[in-house]
Amino acid sequence: MQLTNVVVQANLGCSFDLRELAYRLPNVRYDPRTFSALIWQHRKIGGNCLLFSNGIINCNGKCLSIQDGRRRLRRYARLLQQMGNDVRLTQVQILTASASHQLSGRVDPYRLPSEFSFEPEIFSRRHVSSSRHAFHLPSLRETQRHLRGIGQDMSDTGTHRVLPLRSLPDTPTVEVRDDSGLFGLL
């Protein structure tokens, strides 16, 4: 399994004038009419940084480890501190960690838990989720070919139960997002 993205958030303990920072920092975008945060893409640090006026900082982008995501967060905070802001990095938390994993064998569709559901009104057709895990299949065409019976409504909420799968490839690629804990499924 390989991590593909880590989203880390923290509180900097101070407030910011985002308009002033937008004039002082390179490679930033700030338009309060469209989005309330300053979007900062530092060339050497990498990834994206969202900085909100209340001191919340959010870093995301291609990370190969959780430590790399936290390191990026600290580097962005250090640059803000060097500009004269009273920054104290607190409440560091991982919001999302995404990974991809190449399965070595076939997936038995009859062993999939019955609580997995498909919600086309909320997510794209490639998203299959349960209460703990979310799976993203590689392409829409493959999903339509492998998830059969997904249009059958099973409740009043628009939740669709995934019916038995057919013609799965020998080595499917599945992307896993686990918001409850780091990859308890695999």
Coordinates of C-alpha atoms in Angstrom, one line a residue:
M1 CA 0.0 0.0 0.0
Q2 CA 1.3 3.4 -0.9
L3 CA 0.2 6.8 0.5
T4 CA -0.8 9.2 -2.2
N5 CA -2.1 12.2 -0.2
V6 CA -2.2 13.4 3.4
V7 CA -4.3 16.4 4.5
V8 CA -3.1 17.9 7.8
Q9 CA -4.7 20.8 9.7
A10 CA -3.6 22.8 12.7
N11 CA -4.4 26.0 14.6
L12 CA -1.7 28.7 14.5
G13 CA -3.0 30.5 17.6
C14 CA -3.3 33.9 15.9
S15 CA -5.4 35.7 13.4
F16 CA -4.2 37.0 10.0
D17 CA -5.0 39.8 7.6
L18 CA -5.2 37.7 4.5
R19 CA -5.3 40.7 2.1
E20 CA -2.0 41.9 3.5
L21 CA -0.4 38.5 3.3
A22 CA -1.6 38.2 -0.3
Y23 CA 0.5 41.3 -1.1
R24 CA 3.6 40.1 0.9
L25 CA 3.8 36.4 -0.1
P26 CA 4.7 35.0 -3.5
N27 CA 2.6 32.3 -5.3
V28 CA -0.6 33.0 -3.4
R29 CA -4.2 33.4 -4.5
Y30 CA -6.8 35.3 -2.5
D31 CA -10.2 36.3 -3.6
P32 CA -12.6 36.6 -0.6
R33 CA -15.6 36.7 -3.0
T34 CA -15.0 33.1 -4.1
F35 CA -13.2 31.4 -1.2
S36 CA -12.5 32.6 2.3
A37 CA -8.9 31.3 2.6
L38 CA -5.6 32.3 1.1
I39 CA -4.3 29.6 -1.2
W40 CA -0.5 29.4 -1.0
Q41 CA 1.7 27.2 -3.2
H42 CA 5.3 27.5 -2.1
R43 CA 7.6 26.1 -4.8
K44 CA 10.2 24.6 -2.5
I45 CA 7.8 23.2 0.2
G46 CA 5.4 21.7 -2.3
G47 CA 1.7 21.0 -2.0
N48 CA -1.0 23.5 -1.2
C49 CA -1.6 25.5 1.9
L50 CA -5.0 27.0 2.8
L51 CA -4.7 29.7 5.4
F52 CA -7.8 31.1 7.0
S53 CA -8.1 34.4 8.8
N54 CA -8.9 32.8 12.2
G55 CA -5.5 31.0 12.2
I56 CA -6.5 27.6 10.8
I57 CA -4.0 26.2 8.4
N58 CA -4.6 23.3 6.1
C59 CA -1.9 21.6 4.0
N60 CA -2.5 19.0 1.3
G61 CA -0.8 17.7 -1.8
K62 CA 1.1 14.7 -2.9
C63 CA 2.8 13.3 0.3
L64 CA 4.5 10.0 0.6
S65 CA 4.2 9.8 4.4
I66 CA 2.3 11.3 7.3
Q67 CA 5.5 12.8 8.6
D68 CA 6.0 14.5 5.2
G69 CA 2.5 16.1 5.6
R70 CA 3.3 17.3 9.1
R71 CA 6.8 18.6 8.0
R72 CA 5.1 20.7 5.2
L73 CA 2.7 22.1 7.8
R74 CA 5.6 23.1 10.0
R75 CA 7.5 24.7 7.2
Y76 CA 4.6 26.9 6.2
A77 CA 4.1 27.9 9.8
R78 CA 7.8 28.7 10.2
L79 CA 7.6 31.0 7.1
L80 CA 4.7 32.9 8.7
Q81 CA 6.6 33.1 12.0
Q82 CA 9.6 34.6 10.2
M83 CA 7.4 37.3 8.8
G84 CA 6.7 38.5 12.3
N85 CA 3.5 36.7 13.2
D86 CA 3.1 35.2 16.7
V87 CA 2.6 31.7 15.5
R88 CA 2.2 28.7 17.9
L89 CA 1.4 25.5 16.1
T90 CA -1.3 23.6 18.1
Q91 CA -4.0 21.0 17.5
V92 CA -2.2 19.3 14.7
Q93 CA -4.5 16.6 13.2
I94 CA -4.7 14.5 10.1
L95 CA -7.9 15.0 8.3
T96 CA -7.6 12.5 5.5
A97 CA -5.0 10.0 4.3
S98 CA -5.4 8.4 0.9
A99 CA -3.6 5.4 -0.3
S100 CA -3.6 3.1 -3.3
H101 CA -3.0 -0.7 -3.2
Q102 CA -2.6 -3.2 -5.9
L103 CA -4.5 -6.4 -5.0
S104 CA -2.7 -9.6 -5.9
G105 CA -5.7 -11.8 -6.5
R106 CA -9.4 -11.8 -7.4
V107 CA -12.0 -10.1 -5.3
D108 CA -14.8 -12.4 -4.3
P109 CA -18.0 -10.3 -4.6
Y110 CA -20.0 -12.6 -2.3
R111 CA -17.6 -11.8 0.6
L112 CA -18.2 -8.0 0.4
P113 CA -20.0 -6.8 3.5
S114 CA -23.7 -6.1 3.0
E115 CA -23.3 -2.6 4.5
F116 CA -21.5 -1.2 1.5
S117 CA -23.6 1.2 -0.5
F118 CA -23.5 3.4 -3.6
E119 CA -24.9 6.9 -3.5
P120 CA -24.8 8.5 -7.0
E121 CA -26.5 11.8 -5.7
I122 CA -23.6 12.4 -3.3
F123 CA -20.5 10.9 -4.9
S124 CA -19.6 10.0 -8.5
R125 CA -20.3 6.6 -9.9
R126 CA -16.8 5.4 -8.9
H127 CA -17.4 5.8 -5.1
V128 CA -18.5 2.8 -3.0
S129 CA -18.7 3.4 0.7
S130 CA -19.6 2.0 4.1
S131 CA -19.8 3.6 7.5
R132 CA -16.0 3.2 8.0
H133 CA -14.3 3.1 4.6
A134 CA -14.6 4.6 1.1
F135 CA -13.4 3.0 -2.1
H136 CA -12.7 4.7 -5.4
L137 CA -12.4 2.5 -8.4
P138 CA -10.0 3.6 -11.1
S139 CA -12.3 4.6 -14.0
L140 CA -15.9 5.2 -14.7
R141 CA -15.9 2.7 -17.6
E142 CA -14.5 -0.1 -15.4
T143 CA -16.9 0.7 -12.6
Q144 CA -19.9 0.5 -14.9
R145 CA -18.6 -2.8 -16.1
H146 CA -17.9 -4.3 -12.7
L147 CA -20.6 -2.9 -10.5
R148 CA -23.8 -4.4 -11.7
G149 CA -27.3 -3.5 -10.4
I150 CA -26.2 -0.2 -8.9
G151 CA -29.3 1.6 -10.1
Q152 CA -31.7 -0.4 -7.9
D153 CA -33.1 1.9 -5.2
M154 CA -33.1 0.1 -1.8
S155 CA -34.5 2.9 0.5
D156 CA -36.2 6.3 0.5
T157 CA -32.8 8.0 1.1
G158 CA -31.5 7.3 -2.4
T159 CA -28.9 4.8 -1.1
H160 CA -28.2 2.0 -3.6
R161 CA -27.0 -1.4 -2.5
V162 CA -24.2 -2.9 -4.6
L163 CA -25.4 -6.2 -6.0
P164 CA -23.1 -9.0 -7.0
L165 CA -20.1 -8.1 -9.1
R166 CA -19.1 -9.9 -12.2
S167 CA -16.0 -10.0 -14.5
L168 CA -13.6 -8.4 -12.1
P169 CA -10.0 -8.2 -13.4
D170 CA -7.3 -10.3 -11.8
T171 CA -5.5 -7.4 -10.3
P172 CA -7.8 -4.4 -9.7
T173 CA -6.5 -1.1 -8.3
V174 CA -8.5 0.2 -5.4
E175 CA -8.0 3.6 -3.7
V176 CA -8.9 3.6 0.0
R177 CA -9.9 6.6 2.1
D178 CA -10.4 5.8 5.8
D179 CA -11.6 8.7 7.9
S180 CA -12.0 6.7 11.1
G181 CA -8.4 5.3 11.4
L182 CA -5.5 4.6 9.2
F183 CA -6.4 1.8 6.9
G184 CA -8.0 -0.7 9.2
L185 CA -9.4 -2.6 6.3
L186 CA -6.1 -3.7 4.6

